[in-house]
Short mmCIF file of C-alpha atoms and ligand atoms in Angstrom, two decimals:
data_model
loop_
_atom_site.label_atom_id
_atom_site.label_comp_id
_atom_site.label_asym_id
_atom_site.label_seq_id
_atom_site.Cartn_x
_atom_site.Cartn_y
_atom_site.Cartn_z
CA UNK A 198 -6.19 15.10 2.71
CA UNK A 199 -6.65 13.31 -0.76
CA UNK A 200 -7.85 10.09 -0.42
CA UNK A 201 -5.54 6.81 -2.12
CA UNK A 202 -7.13 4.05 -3.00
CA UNK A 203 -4.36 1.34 -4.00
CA UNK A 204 -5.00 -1.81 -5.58
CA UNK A 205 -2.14 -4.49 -4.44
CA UNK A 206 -3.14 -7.37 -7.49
CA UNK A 207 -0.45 -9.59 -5.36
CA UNK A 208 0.34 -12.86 -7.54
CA UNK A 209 -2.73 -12.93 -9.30
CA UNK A 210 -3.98 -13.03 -12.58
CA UNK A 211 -2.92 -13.37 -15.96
CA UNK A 212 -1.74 -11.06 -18.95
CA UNK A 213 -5.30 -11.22 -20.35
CA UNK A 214 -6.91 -10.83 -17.31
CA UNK A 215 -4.38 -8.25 -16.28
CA UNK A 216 -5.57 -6.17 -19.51
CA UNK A 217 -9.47 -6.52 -18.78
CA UNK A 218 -8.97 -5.78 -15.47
CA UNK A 219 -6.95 -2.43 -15.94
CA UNK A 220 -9.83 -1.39 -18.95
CA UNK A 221 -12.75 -2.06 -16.41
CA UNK A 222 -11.29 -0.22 -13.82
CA UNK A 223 -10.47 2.68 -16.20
CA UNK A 224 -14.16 2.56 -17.70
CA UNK A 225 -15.89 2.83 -13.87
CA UNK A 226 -13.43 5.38 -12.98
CA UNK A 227 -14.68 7.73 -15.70
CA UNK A 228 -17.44 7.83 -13.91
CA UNK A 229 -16.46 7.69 -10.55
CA UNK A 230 -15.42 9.63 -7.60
CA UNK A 231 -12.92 12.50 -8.95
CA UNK A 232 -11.92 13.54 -5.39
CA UNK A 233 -9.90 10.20 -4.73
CA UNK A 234 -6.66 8.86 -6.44
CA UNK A 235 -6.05 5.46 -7.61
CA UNK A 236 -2.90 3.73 -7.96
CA UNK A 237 -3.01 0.41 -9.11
CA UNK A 238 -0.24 -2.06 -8.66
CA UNK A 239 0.64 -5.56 -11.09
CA UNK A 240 2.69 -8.55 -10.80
CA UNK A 241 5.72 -6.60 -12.28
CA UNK A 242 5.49 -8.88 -16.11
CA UNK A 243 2.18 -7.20 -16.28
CA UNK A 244 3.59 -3.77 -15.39
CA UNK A 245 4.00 -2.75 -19.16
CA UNK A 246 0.26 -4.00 -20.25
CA UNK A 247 -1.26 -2.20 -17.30
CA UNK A 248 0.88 0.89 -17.93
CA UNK A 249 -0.56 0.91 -21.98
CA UNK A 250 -3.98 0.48 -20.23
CA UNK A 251 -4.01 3.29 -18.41
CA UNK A 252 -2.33 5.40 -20.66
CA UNK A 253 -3.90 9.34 -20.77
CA UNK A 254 -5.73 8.39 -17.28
CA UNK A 255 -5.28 9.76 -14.07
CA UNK A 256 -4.89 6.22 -12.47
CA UNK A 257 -1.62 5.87 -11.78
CA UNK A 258 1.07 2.82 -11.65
CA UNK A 259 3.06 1.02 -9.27
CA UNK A 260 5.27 -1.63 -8.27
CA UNK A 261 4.75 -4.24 -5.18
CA UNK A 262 8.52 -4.45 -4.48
CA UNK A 263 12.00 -3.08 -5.91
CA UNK A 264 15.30 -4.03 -4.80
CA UNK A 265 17.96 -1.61 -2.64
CA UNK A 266 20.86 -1.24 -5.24
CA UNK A 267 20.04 0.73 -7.96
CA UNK A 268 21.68 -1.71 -10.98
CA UNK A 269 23.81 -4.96 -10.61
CA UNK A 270 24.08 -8.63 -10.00
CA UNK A 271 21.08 -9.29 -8.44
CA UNK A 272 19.27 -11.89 -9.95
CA UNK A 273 15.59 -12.30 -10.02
CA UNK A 274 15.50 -8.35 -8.89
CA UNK A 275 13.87 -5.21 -10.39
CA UNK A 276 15.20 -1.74 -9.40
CA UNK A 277 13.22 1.15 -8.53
CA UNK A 278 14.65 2.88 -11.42
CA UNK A 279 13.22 0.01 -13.85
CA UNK A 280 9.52 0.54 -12.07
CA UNK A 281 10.14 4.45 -13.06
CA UNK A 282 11.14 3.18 -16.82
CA UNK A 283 7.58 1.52 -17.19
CA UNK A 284 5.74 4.58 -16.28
CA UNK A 285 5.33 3.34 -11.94
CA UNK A 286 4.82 6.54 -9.95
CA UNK A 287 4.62 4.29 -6.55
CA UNK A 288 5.94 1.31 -5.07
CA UNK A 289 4.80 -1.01 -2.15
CA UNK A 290 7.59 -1.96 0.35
CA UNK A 291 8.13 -4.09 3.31
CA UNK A 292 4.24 -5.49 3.06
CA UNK A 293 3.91 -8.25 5.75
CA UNK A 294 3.67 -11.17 2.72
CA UNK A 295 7.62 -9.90 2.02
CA UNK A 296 8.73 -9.77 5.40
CA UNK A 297 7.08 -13.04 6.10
CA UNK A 298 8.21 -14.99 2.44
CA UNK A 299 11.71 -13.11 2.11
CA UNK A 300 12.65 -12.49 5.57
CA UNK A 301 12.11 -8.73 5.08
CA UNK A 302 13.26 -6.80 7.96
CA UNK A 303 12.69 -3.12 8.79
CA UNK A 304 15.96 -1.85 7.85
CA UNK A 305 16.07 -3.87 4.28
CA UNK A 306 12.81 -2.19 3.98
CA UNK A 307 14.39 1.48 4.24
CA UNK A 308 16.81 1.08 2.20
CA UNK A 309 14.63 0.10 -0.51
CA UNK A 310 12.26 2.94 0.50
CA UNK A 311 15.55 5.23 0.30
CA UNK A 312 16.13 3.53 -3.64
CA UNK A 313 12.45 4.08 -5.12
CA UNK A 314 12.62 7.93 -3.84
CA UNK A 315 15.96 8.15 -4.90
CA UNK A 316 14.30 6.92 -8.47
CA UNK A 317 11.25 9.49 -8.23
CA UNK A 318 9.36 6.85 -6.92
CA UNK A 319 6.92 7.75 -3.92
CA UNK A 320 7.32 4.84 -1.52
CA UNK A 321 4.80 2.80 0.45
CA UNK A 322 6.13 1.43 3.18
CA UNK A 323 3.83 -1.61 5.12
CA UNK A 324 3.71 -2.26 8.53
CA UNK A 325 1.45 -3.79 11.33
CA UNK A 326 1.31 -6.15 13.96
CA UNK A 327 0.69 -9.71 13.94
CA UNK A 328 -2.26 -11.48 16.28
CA UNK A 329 -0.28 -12.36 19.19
CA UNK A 330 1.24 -9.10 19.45
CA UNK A 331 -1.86 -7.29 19.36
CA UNK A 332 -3.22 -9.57 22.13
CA UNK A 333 -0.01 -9.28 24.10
CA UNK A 334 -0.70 -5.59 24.18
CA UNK A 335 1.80 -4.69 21.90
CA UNK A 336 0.66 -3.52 18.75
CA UNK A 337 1.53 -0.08 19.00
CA UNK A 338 4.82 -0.50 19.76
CA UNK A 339 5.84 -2.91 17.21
CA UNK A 340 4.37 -0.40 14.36
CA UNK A 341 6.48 2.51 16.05
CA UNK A 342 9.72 0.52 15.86
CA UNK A 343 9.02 -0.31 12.10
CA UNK A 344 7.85 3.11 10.96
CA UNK A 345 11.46 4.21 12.84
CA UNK A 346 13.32 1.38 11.25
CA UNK A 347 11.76 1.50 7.81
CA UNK A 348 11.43 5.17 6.95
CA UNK A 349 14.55 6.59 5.75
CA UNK A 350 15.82 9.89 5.94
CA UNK A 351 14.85 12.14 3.13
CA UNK A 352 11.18 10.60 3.13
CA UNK A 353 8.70 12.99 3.37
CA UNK A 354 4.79 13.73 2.27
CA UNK A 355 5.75 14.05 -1.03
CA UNK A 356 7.68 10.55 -1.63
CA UNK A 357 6.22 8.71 1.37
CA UNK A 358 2.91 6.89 1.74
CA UNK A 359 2.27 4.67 5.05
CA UNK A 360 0.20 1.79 5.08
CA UNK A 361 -1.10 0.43 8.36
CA UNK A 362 -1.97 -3.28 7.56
CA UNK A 363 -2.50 -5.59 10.86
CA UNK A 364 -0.51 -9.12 9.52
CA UNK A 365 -4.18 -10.54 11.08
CA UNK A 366 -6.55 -9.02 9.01
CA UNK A 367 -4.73 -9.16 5.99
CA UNK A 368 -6.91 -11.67 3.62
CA UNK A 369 -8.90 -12.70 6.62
CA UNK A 370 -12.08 -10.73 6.13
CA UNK A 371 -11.43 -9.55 9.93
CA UNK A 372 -10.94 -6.09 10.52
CA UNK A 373 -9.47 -3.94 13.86
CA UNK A 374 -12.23 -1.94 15.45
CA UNK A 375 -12.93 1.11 14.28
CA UNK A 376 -11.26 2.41 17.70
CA UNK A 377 -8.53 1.14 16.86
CA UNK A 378 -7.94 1.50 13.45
CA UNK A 379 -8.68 5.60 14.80
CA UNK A 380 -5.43 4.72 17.98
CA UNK A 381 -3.32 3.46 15.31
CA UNK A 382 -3.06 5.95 12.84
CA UNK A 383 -3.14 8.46 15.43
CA UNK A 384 -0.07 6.70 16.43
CA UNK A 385 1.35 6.58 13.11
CA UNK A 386 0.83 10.67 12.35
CA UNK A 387 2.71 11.39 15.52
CA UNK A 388 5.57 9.48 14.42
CA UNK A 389 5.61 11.08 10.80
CA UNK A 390 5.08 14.15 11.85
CA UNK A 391 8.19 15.93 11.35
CA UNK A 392 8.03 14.10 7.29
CA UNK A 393 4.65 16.48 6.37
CA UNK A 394 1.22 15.66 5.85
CA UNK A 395 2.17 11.89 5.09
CA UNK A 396 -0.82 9.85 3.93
CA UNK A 397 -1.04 6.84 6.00
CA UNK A 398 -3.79 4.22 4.56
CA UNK A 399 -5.30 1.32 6.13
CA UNK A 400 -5.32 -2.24 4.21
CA UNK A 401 -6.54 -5.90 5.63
CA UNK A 402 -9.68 -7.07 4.58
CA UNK A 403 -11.03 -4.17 2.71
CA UNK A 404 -14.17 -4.56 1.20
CA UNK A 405 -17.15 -2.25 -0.25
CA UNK A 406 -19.16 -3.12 2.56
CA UNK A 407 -16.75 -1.90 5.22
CA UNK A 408 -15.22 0.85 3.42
CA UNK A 409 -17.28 3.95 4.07
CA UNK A 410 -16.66 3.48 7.72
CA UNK A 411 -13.03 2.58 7.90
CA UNK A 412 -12.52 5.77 5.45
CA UNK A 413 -14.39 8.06 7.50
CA UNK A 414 -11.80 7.16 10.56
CA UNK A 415 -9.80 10.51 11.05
CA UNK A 416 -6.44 9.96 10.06
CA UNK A 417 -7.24 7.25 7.71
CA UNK A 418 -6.01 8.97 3.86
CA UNK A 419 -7.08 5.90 1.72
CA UNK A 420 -7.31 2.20 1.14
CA UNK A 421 -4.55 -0.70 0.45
CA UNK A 422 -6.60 -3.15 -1.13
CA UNK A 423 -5.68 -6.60 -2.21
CA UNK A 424 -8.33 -9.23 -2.71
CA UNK A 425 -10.90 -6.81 -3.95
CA UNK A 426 -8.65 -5.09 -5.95
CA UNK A 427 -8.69 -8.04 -8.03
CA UNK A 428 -12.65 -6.56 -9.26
CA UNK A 429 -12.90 -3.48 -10.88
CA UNK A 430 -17.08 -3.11 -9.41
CA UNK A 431 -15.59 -3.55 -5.86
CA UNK A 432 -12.05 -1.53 -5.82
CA UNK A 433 -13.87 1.25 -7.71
CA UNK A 434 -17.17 0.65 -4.53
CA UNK A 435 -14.00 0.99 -2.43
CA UNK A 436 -12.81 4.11 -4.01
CA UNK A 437 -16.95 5.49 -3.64
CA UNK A 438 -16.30 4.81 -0.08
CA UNK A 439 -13.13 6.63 0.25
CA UNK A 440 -14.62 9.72 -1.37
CA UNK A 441 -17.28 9.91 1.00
CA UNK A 442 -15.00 10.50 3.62
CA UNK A 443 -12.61 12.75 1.10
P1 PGA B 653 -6.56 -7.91 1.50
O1 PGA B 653 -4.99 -7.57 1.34
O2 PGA B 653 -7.32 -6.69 1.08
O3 PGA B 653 -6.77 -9.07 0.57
O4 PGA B 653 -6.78 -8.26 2.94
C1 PGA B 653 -4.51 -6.30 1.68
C2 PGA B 653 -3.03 -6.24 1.43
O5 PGA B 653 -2.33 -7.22 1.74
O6 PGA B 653 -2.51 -5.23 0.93
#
Protein backbone atom coordinates (compact mmCIF):
# COMPACT_ATOMS: atom_id res chain seq x y z
CA UNK A 1 0.00 0.00 0.00
CA UNK A 2 0.98 3.76 -0.57
CA UNK A 3 2.70 5.08 2.12
CA UNK A 4 1.11 8.64 4.08
CA UNK A 5 3.22 10.64 5.65
CA UNK A 6 1.04 13.38 7.60
CA UNK A 7 2.32 16.32 9.20
CA UNK A 8 -0.10 17.29 12.33
CA UNK A 9 1.58 21.23 12.83
CA UNK A 10 -0.81 21.12 16.15
CA UNK A 11 -0.88 24.83 17.66
CA UNK A 12 2.27 25.85 16.39
CA UNK A 13 3.72 28.40 14.46
CA UNK A 14 2.95 31.52 12.94
CA UNK A 15 1.57 32.88 9.47
CA UNK A 16 5.19 33.57 8.42
CA UNK A 17 6.51 30.63 9.66
CA UNK A 18 3.51 28.74 8.41
CA UNK A 19 4.52 30.06 4.76
CA UNK A 20 8.37 29.06 5.03
CA UNK A 21 7.53 26.01 6.36
CA UNK A 22 4.99 24.85 3.59
CA UNK A 23 7.83 26.31 0.71
CA UNK A 24 10.66 24.16 2.39
CA UNK A 25 8.73 21.24 2.53
CA UNK A 26 7.57 21.71 -1.11
CA UNK A 27 11.31 22.45 -2.27
CA UNK A 28 12.73 18.90 -0.49
CA UNK A 29 9.80 17.13 -1.80
CA UNK A 30 10.79 17.88 -5.40
CA UNK A 31 13.37 15.94 -4.76
CA UNK A 32 12.22 13.41 -2.63
CA UNK A 33 10.68 10.08 -2.41
CA UNK A 34 7.80 9.98 -5.25
CA UNK A 35 6.41 6.63 -3.96
CA UNK A 36 4.97 8.24 -0.64
CA UNK A 37 2.13 10.88 -0.18
CA UNK A 38 2.20 13.80 1.99
CA UNK A 39 -0.57 15.52 3.55
CA UNK A 40 0.19 18.29 5.59
CA UNK A 41 -2.12 19.70 8.16
CA UNK A 42 -2.22 23.76 9.72
CA UNK A 43 -3.73 25.48 12.55
CA UNK A 44 -6.96 26.07 10.45
CA UNK A 45 -6.09 30.44 10.10
CA UNK A 46 -3.12 29.15 8.28
CA UNK A 47 -5.16 26.74 6.14
CA UNK A 48 -5.50 29.33 3.20
CA UNK A 49 -1.55 30.35 3.20
CA UNK A 50 -0.56 26.71 3.25
CA UNK A 51 -3.15 25.84 0.60
CA UNK A 52 -1.48 28.93 -1.88
CA UNK A 53 1.84 27.21 -0.91
CA UNK A 54 1.26 24.16 -2.16
CA UNK A 55 -0.62 25.10 -4.98
CA UNK A 56 0.24 22.77 -8.42
CA UNK A 57 1.99 20.16 -5.86
CA UNK A 58 1.10 16.84 -5.10
CA UNK A 59 1.23 17.55 -1.26
CA UNK A 60 -1.96 17.66 -0.23
CA UNK A 61 -4.07 19.65 2.62
CA UNK A 62 -5.87 19.00 5.66
CA UNK A 63 -7.64 19.97 8.63
CA UNK A 64 -6.87 18.80 12.46
CA UNK A 65 -10.58 18.92 13.44
CA UNK A 66 -14.14 19.86 11.89
CA UNK A 67 -17.29 19.97 13.65
CA UNK A 68 -20.47 17.27 13.20
CA UNK A 69 -23.21 19.64 11.73
CA UNK A 70 -22.58 20.65 8.49
CA UNK A 71 -23.58 24.72 8.94
CA UNK A 72 -25.12 26.53 12.03
CA UNK A 73 -24.79 28.10 15.40
CA UNK A 74 -21.82 26.74 16.50
CA UNK A 75 -19.48 29.14 17.56
CA UNK A 76 -15.79 28.87 17.45
CA UNK A 77 -16.47 25.74 14.87
CA UNK A 78 -15.32 24.99 11.28
CA UNK A 79 -17.30 22.46 9.16
CA UNK A 80 -15.92 19.86 7.08
CA UNK A 81 -17.44 21.49 4.18
CA UNK A 82 -15.38 24.85 4.98
CA UNK A 83 -11.96 22.53 5.16
CA UNK A 84 -13.19 21.28 1.48
CA UNK A 85 -13.70 25.22 0.48
CA UNK A 86 -9.89 25.90 1.24
CA UNK A 87 -8.68 23.18 -0.94
CA UNK A 88 -8.33 20.25 2.50
CA UNK A 89 -8.53 16.77 0.97
CA UNK A 90 -8.14 15.20 4.72
CA UNK A 91 -9.02 15.82 8.13
CA UNK A 92 -7.68 14.54 11.55
CA UNK A 93 -10.41 13.44 14.06
CA UNK A 94 -10.75 12.27 17.54
CA UNK A 95 -6.67 12.66 18.11
CA UNK A 96 -6.03 11.93 21.86
CA UNK A 97 -5.08 15.99 22.49
CA UNK A 98 -9.15 16.46 21.48
CA UNK A 99 -10.48 13.78 23.42
CA UNK A 100 -8.32 14.77 26.30
CA UNK A 101 -8.86 19.02 25.94
CA UNK A 102 -12.61 18.78 24.59
CA UNK A 103 -13.86 15.74 26.16
CA UNK A 104 -13.96 13.99 22.76
CA UNK A 105 -15.60 10.73 22.95
CA UNK A 106 -15.75 7.93 20.36
CA UNK A 107 -19.12 8.49 19.14
CA UNK A 108 -18.65 12.56 18.77
CA UNK A 109 -15.73 11.38 16.88
CA UNK A 110 -17.93 9.38 14.21
CA UNK A 111 -20.11 11.64 13.64
CA UNK A 112 -17.62 14.07 12.65
CA UNK A 113 -15.86 11.32 10.66
CA UNK A 114 -19.48 10.72 9.03
CA UNK A 115 -19.51 14.97 8.24
CA UNK A 116 -15.89 15.32 6.55
CA UNK A 117 -16.82 12.17 4.16
CA UNK A 118 -20.07 13.43 3.74
CA UNK A 119 -17.99 16.78 2.52
CA UNK A 120 -15.46 14.70 0.25
CA UNK A 121 -13.23 14.80 2.93
CA UNK A 122 -11.17 11.47 3.64
CA UNK A 123 -11.21 11.17 7.42
CA UNK A 124 -8.51 10.31 9.93
CA UNK A 125 -9.74 9.03 12.75
CA UNK A 126 -7.08 8.77 16.08
CA UNK A 127 -7.06 6.31 18.54
CA UNK A 128 -4.74 4.52 21.13
CA UNK A 129 -4.36 3.65 24.54
CA UNK A 130 -3.13 5.54 27.36
CA UNK A 131 -0.06 4.15 29.81
CA UNK A 132 -2.04 2.55 32.40
CA UNK A 133 -4.12 0.76 30.05
CA UNK A 134 -1.38 -0.63 28.19
CA UNK A 135 0.17 -1.84 31.48
CA UNK A 136 -3.16 -3.14 32.71
CA UNK A 137 -3.13 -5.34 29.68
CA UNK A 138 -5.60 -3.59 27.92
CA UNK A 139 -4.49 -1.84 25.05
CA UNK A 140 -5.96 -3.80 22.48
CA UNK A 141 -9.17 -3.70 23.62
CA UNK A 142 -9.59 -0.12 24.24
CA UNK A 143 -8.40 0.61 20.41
CA UNK A 144 -11.09 -2.07 19.23
CA UNK A 145 -13.91 -0.33 21.09
CA UNK A 146 -12.84 3.11 19.56
CA UNK A 147 -12.22 1.98 15.99
CA UNK A 148 -16.08 0.38 16.55
CA UNK A 149 -17.31 3.52 18.16
CA UNK A 150 -15.58 6.05 15.94
CA UNK A 151 -15.85 4.67 12.42
CA UNK A 152 -19.08 5.35 10.92
CA UNK A 153 -20.92 3.55 8.47
CA UNK A 154 -20.18 4.47 4.94
CA UNK A 155 -16.31 4.77 5.79
CA UNK A 156 -14.30 2.87 3.72
CA UNK A 157 -10.52 2.78 2.06
CA UNK A 158 -11.32 5.45 0.02
CA UNK A 159 -12.56 8.17 2.75
CA UNK A 160 -11.00 6.50 5.79
CA UNK A 161 -7.45 6.70 7.13
CA UNK A 162 -6.64 5.12 10.75
CA UNK A 163 -4.10 6.37 12.89
CA UNK A 164 -2.80 4.23 15.72
CA UNK A 165 -1.24 6.81 18.20
CA UNK A 166 -0.51 5.30 21.90
CA UNK A 167 -1.77 8.65 24.23
CA UNK A 168 1.98 7.60 25.88
CA UNK A 169 4.18 8.10 23.20
CA UNK A 170 2.60 10.93 21.79
CA UNK A 171 5.33 13.93 22.26
CA UNK A 172 7.28 11.74 24.58
CA UNK A 173 10.09 10.57 22.36
CA UNK A 174 9.00 6.90 23.63
CA UNK A 175 7.88 4.58 21.20
CA UNK A 176 5.85 0.87 21.50
CA UNK A 177 8.11 -1.94 20.48
CA UNK A 178 8.33 -2.77 17.25
CA UNK A 179 6.25 -6.05 18.32
CA UNK A 180 3.85 -4.24 19.18
CA UNK A 181 3.42 -1.56 17.01
CA UNK A 182 3.34 -5.04 14.35
CA UNK A 183 0.10 -6.67 17.23
CA UNK A 184 -1.58 -3.47 16.97
CA UNK A 185 -2.11 -2.78 13.56
CA UNK A 186 -2.64 -6.30 12.98
CA UNK A 187 -5.41 -5.69 15.32
CA UNK A 188 -6.58 -2.68 13.68
CA UNK A 189 -6.73 -4.39 9.86
CA UNK A 190 -8.91 -7.11 11.28
CA UNK A 191 -11.32 -4.72 12.52
CA UNK A 192 -11.41 -2.63 9.16
CA UNK A 193 -11.49 -5.26 7.20
CA UNK A 194 -14.82 -5.37 5.80
CA UNK A 195 -14.09 -1.05 4.97
CA UNK A 196 -11.13 -2.12 2.13
CA UNK A 197 -7.58 -1.77 2.13
CA UNK A 198 -7.81 1.09 4.88
CA UNK A 199 -4.44 2.72 5.56
CA UNK A 200 -3.82 2.65 9.16
CA UNK A 201 -0.57 4.86 10.18
CA UNK A 202 1.32 4.94 13.27
CA UNK A 203 2.08 8.48 15.07
CA UNK A 204 3.83 9.15 18.73
CA UNK A 205 7.19 10.18 18.75
CA UNK A 206 8.12 9.91 15.17
CA UNK A 207 11.38 10.89 14.29
CA UNK A 208 14.00 10.35 11.26
CA UNK A 209 15.94 8.22 13.36
CA UNK A 210 13.19 5.73 14.14
CA UNK A 211 11.32 5.92 11.04
CA UNK A 212 12.76 3.37 8.65
CA UNK A 213 12.00 0.72 11.18
CA UNK A 214 8.58 1.62 12.41
CA UNK A 215 7.68 1.95 8.48
CA UNK A 216 8.98 -1.28 7.57
CA UNK A 217 6.40 -2.90 10.33
CA UNK A 218 3.82 -4.85 8.09
CA UNK A 219 0.68 -3.22 8.34
CA UNK A 220 2.09 0.08 9.13
CA UNK A 221 0.82 2.47 5.67
CA UNK A 222 2.55 5.75 6.83
CA UNK A 223 3.46 8.24 9.50
CA UNK A 224 1.29 10.82 11.77
CA UNK A 225 3.84 13.16 12.64
CA UNK A 226 3.61 16.09 14.93
CA UNK A 227 6.71 17.56 16.50
CA UNK A 228 8.88 16.85 13.55
CA UNK A 229 6.50 17.88 11.26
CA UNK A 230 7.18 21.21 12.47
CA UNK A 231 10.90 20.80 10.14
CA UNK A 232 10.70 20.39 6.67
CA UNK A 233 14.65 18.35 6.76
CA UNK A 234 13.04 15.90 9.29
CA UNK A 235 9.21 15.29 8.06
CA UNK A 236 10.63 15.03 4.52
CA UNK A 237 13.77 12.25 6.46
CA UNK A 238 10.46 10.83 7.73
CA UNK A 239 8.85 10.58 4.41
CA UNK A 240 12.65 8.88 3.05
CA UNK A 241 11.90 6.44 5.69
CA UNK A 242 8.45 5.65 4.75
CA UNK A 243 9.48 5.04 1.15
CA UNK A 244 11.90 2.59 2.05
CA UNK A 245 9.40 0.46 3.30
CA UNK A 246 6.81 1.64 0.30
P1 LIG B 1 4.47 13.65 18.02
O1 LIG B 1 2.88 13.82 17.83
O2 LIG B 1 5.02 13.20 16.71
O3 LIG B 1 4.93 15.02 18.42
O4 LIG B 1 4.66 12.62 19.10
C1 LIG B 1 2.16 12.92 17.04
C2 LIG B 1 0.71 13.31 17.01
O5 LIG B 1 0.18 13.70 18.05
O6 LIG B 1 0.05 13.24 15.95
Amino acid sequence: MRPLVAGNWKMNGSRAMAASLVAEIRTLAAAGPASVDLLVCPPFPYIPEVGGGLAGSAIALGGQDCHMAAAGAHTGDVSAAMLADLGCSHVILGHSERRADHGESSLLVAAKAKAAIDAGLTAIVCVGETEAERDAGKAENIVEKQIIESVPAGANSSNLVIAYEPVWAIGTGRTPSVADVAAMHRHIRSLVADRGPVRVLYGGSVKPANAAELMAVAEVNGALVGGASLKAADFMAIAAGAAVSA
